[in-house]
Short mmCIF file of C-alpha atoms in Angstrom, two decimals:
data_model
loop_
_atom_site.label_atom_id
_atom_site.label_comp_id
_atom_site.label_asym_id
_atom_site.label_seq_id
_atom_site.Cartn_x
_atom_site.Cartn_y
_atom_site.Cartn_z
CA UNK A 1 20.76 12.98 154.73
CA UNK A 2 17.41 13.52 156.40
CA UNK A 3 17.16 14.05 160.15
CA UNK A 4 13.97 14.49 162.11
CA UNK A 5 13.95 15.76 165.67
CA UNK A 6 14.63 12.86 168.00
CA UNK A 7 12.85 13.33 171.31
CA UNK A 8 13.34 11.21 174.40
CA UNK A 9 11.83 11.70 177.85
CA UNK A 10 13.90 11.35 181.01
CA UNK A 11 12.60 11.66 184.57
CA UNK A 12 15.30 12.63 187.02
CA UNK A 13 15.35 11.07 190.51
CA UNK A 14 15.97 14.59 191.84
CA UNK A 15 12.42 15.59 190.90
CA UNK A 16 10.43 15.73 194.15
CA UNK A 17 7.66 17.90 192.71
CA UNK A 18 5.61 17.26 189.56
CA UNK A 19 8.23 18.47 187.10
CA UNK A 20 9.10 16.63 183.91
CA UNK A 21 11.84 16.90 181.26
CA UNK A 22 11.85 16.53 177.50
CA UNK A 23 15.13 16.38 175.56
CA UNK A 24 15.10 17.05 171.82
CA UNK A 25 17.96 17.04 169.38
CA UNK A 26 17.84 18.92 166.15
CA UNK A 27 19.20 17.84 162.79
CA UNK A 28 22.64 18.20 161.27
CA UNK A 29 23.36 17.25 157.70
CA UNK A 30 26.79 16.05 156.69
CA UNK A 31 28.24 16.16 153.19
CA UNK A 32 30.02 12.89 152.52
CA UNK A 33 32.32 12.46 149.55
CA UNK A 34 32.78 9.48 147.25
CA UNK A 35 35.46 8.02 149.54
CA UNK A 36 33.28 8.14 152.67
CA UNK A 37 34.96 11.21 154.17
CA UNK A 38 32.71 13.78 155.84
CA UNK A 39 33.35 17.19 154.33
CA UNK A 40 33.18 20.28 156.48
CA UNK A 41 31.62 23.54 155.32
CA UNK A 42 33.51 25.09 152.41
CA UNK A 43 35.20 28.29 153.61
CA UNK A 44 34.18 31.36 151.65
CA UNK A 45 36.90 32.56 149.29
CA UNK A 46 36.90 36.35 149.66
CA UNK A 47 40.23 37.09 147.96
CA UNK A 48 42.48 34.99 145.67
CA UNK A 49 44.20 32.23 147.66
CA UNK A 50 47.38 30.53 146.50
CA UNK A 51 47.59 26.73 146.58
CA UNK A 52 50.56 26.54 148.98
CA UNK A 53 48.73 27.94 152.02
CA UNK A 54 46.73 26.60 154.94
CA UNK A 55 43.79 28.69 153.72
CA UNK A 56 43.80 26.84 150.40
CA UNK A 57 44.10 23.50 152.21
CA UNK A 58 40.95 24.29 154.19
CA UNK A 59 38.98 25.05 151.03
CA UNK A 60 40.04 22.16 148.80
CA UNK A 61 39.77 19.59 151.59
CA UNK A 62 36.10 20.56 151.98
CA UNK A 63 35.30 20.33 148.25
CA UNK A 64 33.71 17.45 146.39
CA UNK A 65 36.09 17.59 143.45
CA UNK A 66 34.16 16.21 140.47
CA UNK A 67 30.91 14.21 140.88
CA UNK A 68 30.69 11.15 143.11
CA UNK A 69 30.60 8.91 140.02
CA UNK A 70 33.25 10.78 138.05
CA UNK A 71 35.92 8.72 136.23
CA UNK A 72 38.43 10.54 138.44
CA UNK A 73 36.69 9.20 141.56
CA UNK A 74 35.94 5.71 140.25
CA UNK A 75 37.12 2.70 142.23
CA UNK A 76 38.80 0.59 139.54
CA UNK A 77 40.39 -1.94 141.89
CA UNK A 78 38.03 -4.69 140.70
CA UNK A 79 38.09 -3.97 136.97
CA UNK A 80 39.34 -6.69 134.63
CA UNK A 81 42.63 -6.41 132.80
CA UNK A 82 42.76 -5.74 129.08
CA UNK A 83 43.72 -8.85 127.14
CA UNK A 84 46.88 -7.08 125.94
CA UNK A 85 47.73 -5.52 129.31
CA UNK A 86 51.18 -7.12 129.42
CA UNK A 87 51.93 -6.03 125.87
CA UNK A 88 50.93 -2.40 126.56
CA UNK A 89 53.04 -2.33 129.73
CA UNK A 90 55.94 -3.77 127.76
CA UNK A 91 55.54 -1.11 125.08
CA UNK A 92 55.40 1.72 127.64
CA UNK A 93 58.57 0.31 129.17
CA UNK A 94 60.47 -0.03 125.89
CA UNK A 95 59.44 3.47 124.74
CA UNK A 96 61.30 4.96 127.70
CA UNK A 97 65.04 5.23 128.11
CA UNK A 98 66.38 2.52 130.41
CA UNK A 99 67.18 5.05 133.14
CA UNK A 100 63.62 6.42 133.07
CA UNK A 101 61.54 3.29 133.51
CA UNK A 102 60.48 4.03 137.07
CA UNK A 103 57.90 6.42 138.44
CA UNK A 104 58.71 10.07 139.06
CA UNK A 105 56.77 12.70 140.98
CA UNK A 106 56.89 15.80 138.78
CA UNK A 107 56.44 19.06 140.71
CA UNK A 108 54.47 20.99 138.13
CA UNK A 109 50.77 21.97 138.28
CA UNK A 110 49.70 24.58 140.85
CA UNK A 111 46.45 26.53 141.24
CA UNK A 112 44.78 29.59 142.71
CA UNK A 113 41.33 29.83 144.34
CA UNK A 114 39.30 32.90 143.43
CA UNK A 115 36.07 34.44 144.77
CA UNK A 116 32.81 34.39 142.84
CA UNK A 117 33.17 38.11 142.19
CA UNK A 118 36.67 37.81 140.72
CA UNK A 119 36.76 40.22 137.73
CA UNK A 120 37.22 38.57 134.35
CA UNK A 121 39.86 39.77 131.92
CA UNK A 122 40.43 39.19 128.23
CA UNK A 123 43.03 36.54 127.39
CA UNK A 124 43.90 35.85 123.73
CA UNK A 125 44.50 32.21 122.72
CA UNK A 126 47.24 32.15 120.11
CA UNK A 127 47.64 28.42 119.31
CA UNK A 128 44.26 26.66 119.48
CA UNK A 129 41.53 29.25 119.88
CA UNK A 130 39.17 27.06 117.85
CA UNK A 131 39.54 24.37 120.56
CA UNK A 132 39.24 26.81 123.46
CA UNK A 133 36.35 27.68 125.77
CA UNK A 134 35.99 31.45 125.32
CA UNK A 135 33.50 31.69 128.20
CA UNK A 136 31.88 34.90 127.01
CA UNK A 137 34.90 36.24 125.15
CA UNK A 138 35.02 37.13 121.46
CA UNK A 139 37.13 34.84 119.27
CA UNK A 140 40.07 34.35 119.68
CA UNK A 141 39.87 35.78 123.18
CA UNK A 142 38.67 34.12 126.34
CA UNK A 143 37.14 35.96 129.27
CA UNK A 144 38.64 34.34 132.36
CA UNK A 145 38.72 35.30 136.10
CA UNK A 146 42.51 35.66 136.25
CA UNK A 147 43.86 37.20 139.49
CA UNK A 148 47.09 39.14 139.75
CA UNK A 149 48.70 36.31 141.75
CA UNK A 150 47.96 33.56 139.19
CA UNK A 151 50.71 30.96 139.72
CA UNK A 152 52.37 29.45 136.65
CA UNK A 153 53.52 25.84 136.48
CA UNK A 154 56.41 24.74 138.76
CA UNK A 155 56.33 27.96 140.85
CA UNK A 156 57.70 28.28 143.53
CA UNK A 157 59.47 24.93 143.68
CA UNK A 158 61.55 25.33 140.52
CA UNK A 159 61.54 29.09 139.99
CA UNK A 160 64.71 29.75 141.98
CA UNK A 161 64.99 33.31 143.24
CA UNK A 162 62.48 34.74 140.77
CA UNK A 163 59.42 36.50 142.17
CA UNK A 164 55.96 35.36 141.15
CA UNK A 165 55.67 38.39 138.87
CA UNK A 166 58.98 37.55 137.18
CA UNK A 167 57.89 33.94 136.74
CA UNK A 168 54.54 35.04 135.30
CA UNK A 169 56.41 37.20 132.73
CA UNK A 170 58.96 34.42 132.00
CA UNK A 171 61.85 36.89 132.11
CA UNK A 172 64.35 34.06 131.45
CA UNK A 173 62.43 32.78 128.41
CA UNK A 174 62.18 29.22 129.73
CA UNK A 175 59.29 28.53 127.33
CA UNK A 176 58.10 25.53 129.34
CA UNK A 177 54.52 24.27 129.22
CA UNK A 178 53.54 27.04 131.66
CA UNK A 179 50.17 25.63 132.69
CA UNK A 180 47.80 27.64 134.88
CA UNK A 181 44.74 26.56 136.87
CA UNK A 182 42.14 28.93 138.32
CA UNK A 183 39.45 27.43 140.60
CA UNK A 184 36.27 29.21 141.71
CA UNK A 185 34.84 27.06 144.52
CA UNK A 186 31.68 29.15 144.91
CA UNK A 187 30.52 28.56 141.33
CA UNK A 188 32.16 25.14 140.99
CA UNK A 189 34.03 26.15 137.83
CA UNK A 190 37.72 26.01 137.00
CA UNK A 191 39.78 27.23 134.06
CA UNK A 192 43.03 25.78 132.73
CA UNK A 193 45.53 27.14 130.20
CA UNK A 194 48.99 26.35 128.85
CA UNK A 195 51.78 28.54 127.53
CA UNK A 196 50.29 31.16 129.81
CA UNK A 197 52.25 34.39 130.16
CA UNK A 198 51.83 37.91 131.52
CA UNK A 199 52.92 40.51 129.02
CA UNK A 200 54.82 43.73 129.69
CA UNK A 201 51.61 45.77 129.75
CA UNK A 202 50.08 43.52 132.42
CA UNK A 203 47.76 41.66 130.04
CA UNK A 204 47.80 37.89 129.57
CA UNK A 205 47.97 35.40 126.73
CA UNK A 206 47.87 31.62 126.45
CA UNK A 207 47.99 28.94 123.78
CA UNK A 208 44.64 27.44 124.72
CA UNK A 209 41.94 27.67 127.38
CA UNK A 210 39.54 25.12 128.82
CA UNK A 211 36.69 25.52 131.30
CA UNK A 212 35.46 22.63 133.46
CA UNK A 213 32.90 22.12 136.22
CA UNK A 214 33.59 20.44 139.56
CA UNK A 215 29.99 19.17 139.49
CA UNK A 216 29.78 17.72 135.99
CA UNK A 217 31.05 14.66 134.12
CA UNK A 218 30.64 16.47 130.80
CA UNK A 219 33.72 16.28 128.60
CA UNK A 220 34.85 18.78 125.99
CA UNK A 221 33.91 18.40 122.31
CA UNK A 222 35.51 15.44 120.55
CA UNK A 223 38.97 16.28 119.29
CA UNK A 224 39.49 19.36 121.47
CA UNK A 225 42.76 19.65 123.33
CA UNK A 226 43.26 21.26 126.74
CA UNK A 227 46.18 21.84 129.06
CA UNK A 228 46.59 18.08 128.71
CA UNK A 229 47.17 16.50 125.32
CA UNK A 230 44.34 14.11 126.23
CA UNK A 231 41.86 16.98 126.56
CA UNK A 232 41.42 16.11 130.23
CA UNK A 233 41.22 18.49 133.19
CA UNK A 234 44.34 18.62 135.34
CA UNK A 235 43.05 19.97 138.66
CA UNK A 236 41.20 16.76 139.75
CA UNK A 237 44.36 14.70 139.20
CA UNK A 238 46.93 16.65 141.20
CA UNK A 239 48.59 15.31 144.33
CA UNK A 240 47.93 18.19 146.74
CA UNK A 241 49.58 19.02 150.05
CA UNK A 242 46.38 18.76 152.11
CA UNK A 243 45.69 15.19 150.98
CA UNK A 244 49.32 14.19 151.29
CA UNK A 245 49.34 15.28 154.93
CA UNK A 246 45.98 13.56 155.45
CA UNK A 247 47.39 10.35 153.96
CA UNK A 248 44.35 10.01 151.70
CA UNK A 249 44.46 10.65 147.97
CA UNK A 250 40.90 10.08 146.86
CA UNK A 251 41.15 10.25 143.08
CA UNK A 252 42.95 9.00 140.00
CA UNK A 253 46.25 10.62 139.06
CA UNK A 254 47.42 11.90 135.69
CA UNK A 255 50.33 9.99 134.25
CA UNK A 256 52.70 10.87 131.42
CA UNK A 257 54.16 8.22 129.10
CA UNK A 258 56.67 8.51 126.24
CA UNK A 259 54.35 7.69 123.35
CA UNK A 260 50.67 7.05 122.64
CA UNK A 261 48.76 5.70 119.68
CA UNK A 262 46.50 7.96 117.61
CA UNK A 263 43.40 7.22 119.67
CA UNK A 264 41.64 8.29 122.84
CA UNK A 265 39.18 6.58 125.17
CA UNK A 266 36.74 7.96 127.72
CA UNK A 267 37.13 10.29 129.51
CA UNK A 268 39.85 11.65 127.19
CA UNK A 269 38.78 13.43 124.00
CA UNK A 270 42.01 14.33 122.19
CA UNK A 271 44.82 12.30 120.62
CA UNK A 272 48.38 12.94 119.52
CA UNK A 273 50.75 11.25 117.10
CA UNK A 274 50.01 8.92 114.20
CA UNK A 275 50.88 5.49 115.59
CA UNK A 276 48.42 2.65 114.98
CA UNK A 277 50.25 0.24 117.29
CA UNK A 278 47.48 -1.28 119.44
CA UNK A 279 50.03 -2.02 122.14
CA UNK A 280 50.78 1.63 122.69
CA UNK A 281 48.42 3.22 125.22
CA UNK A 282 45.67 5.54 124.07
CA UNK A 283 45.06 8.90 125.69
CA UNK A 284 42.83 8.18 128.68
CA UNK A 285 44.20 4.64 129.12
CA UNK A 286 43.96 3.58 132.77
CA UNK A 287 47.01 2.16 134.53
CA UNK A 288 46.61 0.43 137.89
CA UNK A 289 49.34 -0.48 140.34
CA UNK A 290 49.39 -4.19 141.13
CA UNK A 291 47.34 -5.08 144.21
CA UNK A 292 50.28 -6.98 145.73
CA UNK A 293 52.65 -4.02 145.61
CA UNK A 294 53.50 -3.20 149.23
CA UNK A 295 55.50 -0.08 150.10
CA UNK A 296 57.98 -0.45 152.98
CA UNK A 297 57.10 1.15 156.31
CA UNK A 298 59.97 3.60 155.83
CA UNK A 299 58.08 5.36 153.04
CA UNK A 300 56.40 8.67 153.84
CA UNK A 301 52.69 8.94 154.57
CA UNK A 302 52.27 10.74 151.25
CA UNK A 303 54.11 8.05 149.29
CA UNK A 304 51.95 5.35 150.85
CA UNK A 305 48.87 7.40 149.94
CA UNK A 306 50.08 7.58 146.32
CA UNK A 307 50.47 3.80 146.26
CA UNK A 308 46.97 3.28 147.68
CA UNK A 309 45.47 5.72 145.16
CA UNK A 310 47.22 4.02 142.25
CA UNK A 311 45.70 0.72 143.38
CA UNK A 312 42.16 2.00 143.95
CA UNK A 313 41.76 4.79 141.38
CA UNK A 314 44.71 4.23 139.05
CA UNK A 315 46.20 6.80 136.70
CA UNK A 316 44.94 8.13 133.37
CA UNK A 317 47.34 8.63 130.47
CA UNK A 318 47.17 12.40 129.99
CA UNK A 319 50.21 13.51 128.01
CA UNK A 320 53.49 12.54 126.41
CA UNK A 321 56.95 13.07 127.88
CA UNK A 322 60.33 11.45 128.17
CA UNK A 323 59.75 9.92 131.61
CA UNK A 324 56.97 8.14 133.52
CA UNK A 325 55.54 10.76 135.87
CA UNK A 326 52.58 11.77 137.99
CA UNK A 327 51.76 15.43 138.65
CA UNK A 328 52.41 16.81 142.12
CA UNK A 329 51.69 20.35 143.24
CA UNK A 330 55.02 22.24 143.47
CA UNK A 331 54.22 23.15 147.05
CA UNK A 332 57.19 24.53 148.97
CA UNK A 333 55.86 22.88 152.14
CA UNK A 334 56.70 19.36 150.92
CA UNK A 335 59.72 17.77 152.57
CA UNK A 336 62.76 17.58 150.28
CA UNK A 337 62.47 13.79 150.11
CA UNK A 338 58.66 13.60 150.17
CA UNK A 339 58.39 11.47 147.00
CA UNK A 340 61.88 10.05 146.48
CA UNK A 341 60.88 6.43 147.18
CA UNK A 342 58.40 6.41 144.29
CA UNK A 343 61.37 5.76 142.00
CA UNK A 344 61.24 2.17 143.28
CA UNK A 345 57.98 1.67 141.35
CA UNK A 346 58.74 0.33 137.89
CA UNK A 347 56.60 0.46 134.75
CA UNK A 348 56.28 -3.31 135.08
CA UNK A 349 54.58 -2.89 138.47
CA UNK A 350 51.54 -1.55 136.63
CA UNK A 351 48.77 -3.22 134.66
CA UNK A 352 46.18 -1.93 132.17
CA UNK A 353 42.50 -2.22 133.09
CA UNK A 354 39.37 -2.27 130.96
CA UNK A 355 37.90 1.18 131.45
CA UNK A 356 34.22 2.02 131.74
CA UNK A 357 32.40 4.42 129.43
CA UNK A 358 30.26 7.51 130.00
CA UNK A 359 27.23 5.41 131.00
CA UNK A 360 29.10 2.44 132.45
CA UNK A 361 30.42 1.47 135.86
CA UNK A 362 29.36 3.94 138.55
CA UNK A 363 27.56 6.04 135.91
CA UNK A 364 25.18 3.21 135.00
CA UNK A 365 21.56 3.24 136.26
CA UNK A 366 20.56 1.74 139.59
CA UNK A 367 23.06 3.28 142.00
CA UNK A 368 22.08 2.47 145.61
CA UNK A 369 21.48 5.04 148.31
CA UNK A 370 21.39 4.59 152.08
CA UNK A 371 19.85 6.52 154.95
CA UNK A 372 21.21 6.13 158.47
CA UNK A 373 18.22 7.69 160.24
CA UNK A 374 17.94 10.58 162.68
CA UNK A 375 20.57 12.00 164.98
CA UNK A 376 20.22 10.53 168.45
CA UNK A 377 20.82 11.08 172.14
CA UNK A 378 21.85 8.29 174.51
CA UNK A 379 23.05 7.64 178.03
CA UNK A 380 26.40 6.07 178.87
CA UNK A 381 25.95 2.30 178.73
CA UNK A 382 22.67 2.59 176.86
CA UNK A 383 21.95 0.42 173.81
CA UNK A 384 20.08 2.17 171.04
CA UNK A 385 18.46 0.73 167.93
CA UNK A 386 19.75 1.79 164.53
CA UNK A 387 17.30 1.68 161.64
CA UNK A 388 19.09 2.23 158.36
CA UNK A 389 17.51 1.87 154.95
CA UNK A 390 18.74 0.93 151.47
CA UNK A 391 17.26 2.03 148.13
CA UNK A 392 16.56 0.08 146.00
CA UNK A 393 15.86 -2.45 148.70
CA UNK A 394 16.84 -5.45 146.58
CA UNK A 395 20.05 -4.01 145.17
CA UNK A 396 22.21 -6.60 146.93
CA UNK A 397 24.62 -3.97 148.20
CA UNK A 398 26.88 -4.96 151.07
CA UNK A 399 25.90 -3.06 154.21
CA UNK A 400 28.37 -1.80 156.79
CA UNK A 401 27.93 0.25 159.96
CA UNK A 402 31.11 1.67 161.44
CA UNK A 403 32.32 4.23 163.93
CA UNK A 404 33.52 7.25 161.95
CA UNK A 405 34.61 9.31 164.95
CA UNK A 406 34.11 9.37 168.70
CA UNK A 407 35.89 9.23 172.05
CA UNK A 408 35.62 5.46 172.51
CA UNK A 409 34.75 2.21 170.77
CA UNK A 410 31.11 1.42 169.98
CA UNK A 411 29.69 -2.08 170.36
CA UNK A 412 27.49 -2.84 167.35
CA UNK A 413 25.03 -5.72 167.27
CA UNK A 414 25.69 -6.67 163.63
CA UNK A 415 27.53 -4.17 161.42
CA UNK A 416 26.28 -5.93 158.26
CA UNK A 417 22.58 -5.35 158.96
CA UNK A 418 20.55 -2.20 158.31
CA UNK A 419 18.64 -2.69 161.57
CA UNK A 420 21.03 -3.28 164.43
CA UNK A 421 22.08 -1.90 167.81
CA UNK A 422 24.86 0.26 169.15
CA UNK A 423 26.09 0.59 172.74
CA UNK A 424 28.19 3.50 174.01
CA UNK A 425 30.42 3.12 177.05
CA UNK A 426 31.56 6.74 177.45
CA UNK A 427 30.02 10.21 177.13
CA UNK A 428 30.84 12.24 174.03
CA UNK A 429 29.87 12.90 170.45
CA UNK A 430 29.89 9.90 168.13
CA UNK A 431 29.45 9.84 164.36
CA UNK A 432 28.27 6.53 162.96
CA UNK A 433 28.62 5.86 159.24
CA UNK A 434 26.37 3.59 157.17
CA UNK A 435 27.54 2.47 153.72
CA UNK A 436 26.19 0.34 150.91
CA UNK A 437 28.47 -1.07 148.21
CA UNK A 438 27.28 -3.08 145.20
CA UNK A 439 30.83 -3.25 143.67
CA UNK A 440 29.67 -1.45 140.50
CA UNK A 441 28.50 1.99 141.58
CA UNK A 442 30.09 4.51 143.90
CA UNK A 443 29.57 3.41 147.49
CA UNK A 444 26.60 5.11 149.14
CA UNK A 445 27.12 6.77 152.52
CA UNK A 446 25.08 8.39 155.24
CA UNK A 447 25.84 9.23 158.87
CA UNK A 448 24.17 10.02 162.15
CA UNK A 449 25.47 11.84 165.19
CA UNK A 450 24.85 10.30 168.61
CA UNK A 451 25.44 12.55 171.61
CA UNK A 452 26.01 10.50 174.73
CA UNK A 453 25.61 12.32 178.03
CA UNK A 454 24.27 11.77 181.52
CA UNK A 455 20.61 12.39 182.40
CA UNK A 456 19.71 16.07 182.70
CA UNK A 457 18.34 17.01 186.10
CA UNK A 458 16.02 19.58 187.62
CA UNK A 459 16.96 20.74 191.13
CA UNK A 460 15.84 23.66 193.27
CA UNK A 461 17.10 26.39 195.53
CA UNK A 462 14.18 27.96 197.31
CA UNK A 463 11.39 28.35 194.77
CA UNK A 464 13.72 28.50 191.79
CA UNK A 465 14.18 25.49 189.49
CA UNK A 466 17.60 24.73 188.06
CA UNK A 467 17.51 22.83 184.78
CA UNK A 468 20.98 21.28 184.30
CA UNK A 469 22.27 19.34 181.31
CA UNK A 470 25.62 18.18 179.99
CA UNK A 471 26.92 20.10 176.99
CA UNK A 472 29.32 19.45 174.16
CA UNK A 473 32.01 21.94 173.21
CA UNK A 474 30.92 24.29 170.46
CA UNK A 475 27.34 23.00 170.23
CA UNK A 476 24.63 25.65 170.47
CA UNK A 477 21.65 24.92 172.75
CA UNK A 478 18.26 26.46 173.47
CA UNK A 479 16.50 25.69 176.77
CA UNK A 480 12.69 25.88 176.80
CA UNK A 481 9.80 25.16 179.19
CA UNK A 482 6.04 24.80 179.15
CA UNK A 483 3.36 23.87 181.67
CA UNK A 484 1.37 21.76 179.24
CA UNK A 485 2.77 19.77 176.33
CA UNK A 486 -0.15 20.89 174.20
CA UNK A 487 0.78 24.55 174.75
CA UNK A 488 3.64 26.53 173.25
CA UNK A 489 7.19 26.45 174.57
CA UNK A 490 8.78 29.43 176.28
CA UNK A 491 12.48 30.11 175.73
CA UNK A 492 14.48 30.15 178.96
CA UNK A 493 17.92 30.54 177.39
CA UNK A 494 18.83 30.92 173.73
CA UNK A 495 22.08 30.49 171.80
CA UNK A 496 23.89 28.91 174.73
CA UNK A 497 27.29 27.61 173.60
CA UNK A 498 28.37 24.31 175.08
CA UNK A 499 31.60 24.18 177.07
CA UNK A 500 31.88 20.45 177.58
CA UNK A 501 30.57 20.81 181.14
CA UNK A 502 27.17 21.14 182.79
CA UNK A 503 24.98 24.10 181.82
CA UNK A 504 22.66 25.47 184.49
CA UNK A 505 19.52 27.35 183.43
CA UNK A 506 17.48 28.99 186.18
CA UNK A 507 13.67 29.20 186.05
CA UNK A 508 12.70 31.61 188.89
CA UNK A 509 9.76 30.51 191.00
CA UNK A 510 9.10 27.35 188.99
CA UNK A 511 9.56 24.94 191.90
CA UNK A 512 6.39 26.20 193.53
CA UNK A 513 4.45 26.71 190.28
CA UNK A 514 3.26 23.15 189.80
CA UNK A 515 4.12 20.76 186.99
CA UNK A 516 6.56 22.06 184.40
CA UNK A 517 8.10 20.49 181.32
CA UNK A 518 11.65 21.32 180.24
CA UNK A 519 13.54 20.57 177.08
CA UNK A 520 16.84 21.50 175.49
CA UNK A 521 16.97 21.84 171.72
CA UNK A 522 20.01 21.74 169.47
CA UNK A 523 18.83 23.91 166.55
#
């Protein structure tokens, strides 16, 4: 997003002497994710943060998890069905026991967030070191930033009374898959293992290790496994607490089926089994919930979000198991019945779509971009002109202006045109979003902020001038003056924090000093 300073001149009726006023707004750039959600600044991770905390929620909700055009973030709602979609669904259904032919939320994969300076430790890979990312380690050992509070799969939801340390050491010899996920938001890297265990001397071991980047669509070498049998990353696919509470799951899910054929399709890169049955799904196969599936209103916000995600992003076949399941973080903050209604979704409610390849769909050339223009200032009741732009201009993308946030409705001239108008009835801070969608690539987004407030005024008491302007809570202002617009500006007040009320800045003796110009700048 590119914002230039947007200056507008207002002359207050209170000005009885030759004083003038200039108002200038500065720029503010928003980060907007693939789903059109504005992301706040990513909090700095100073110490390891466990997934089941508000601190972790704040970090992951501000991350762009995988690129905008990643297969995990791809809108597949319009993709065509495979010609044998019904046959594959029928095979998935028949491969499962009759009592397990409905969807299950499996509380399994958790994660920890670590700082950039997290020390790395040696971790031997005992099962597939030749298919592991050693990340600076010496074969068969990886060198991973593992913190002391690394959570292991299903903790704390299914670990009973065991402490985290006891669960890390597997004192009951459960010998489950024991996945681990370590995310380093500052570098954008994350590491995943399985059969991960802390030994009696405090060291660690795992069957295999894989390193991924939040900012890359690169997949691992062909044939390499990972924590998933499909060779896929797990972190981008998890149903997390922050998104469940937000009611927006903005990515594909990982789904487990009973059996797969000996094949994999993008973005998977590893296969299991020896079946050549073309009606069994391959690793990486994309399932989509039928568009006409409507959850009852009695379902939880999170369950409805799962349904919406399965329609828009679908689920990738990631592993084999004896039930149909999606992975949910084993967060102890979930309600006991948070996902119970998902068991109403049957295998036969899904369909199989034709997936896109590494250079197809949103990853193909020609993705559109949009620019919404500069941040603005307006008066209550004022109509301003919006001048958006689309690149390439002839892309044929559908344009839409909408109110993203604000205290009241905004009256747009024509929301489907780049150049249109917007009228604001009430004071406040408004964020307007512009999008362009060509149905192939990831939708393009940009936003502007419009601050609507009454005219600033300049009044006097004796020879002093009082420059008064409405402020917005939390916004930092700088008041300046000059006697000639060709001369430099003098700071009257710096780093003034808005309270939501009127800010009064005094300029001693200015009322008798002749013409003065005033402006307030939002840095």
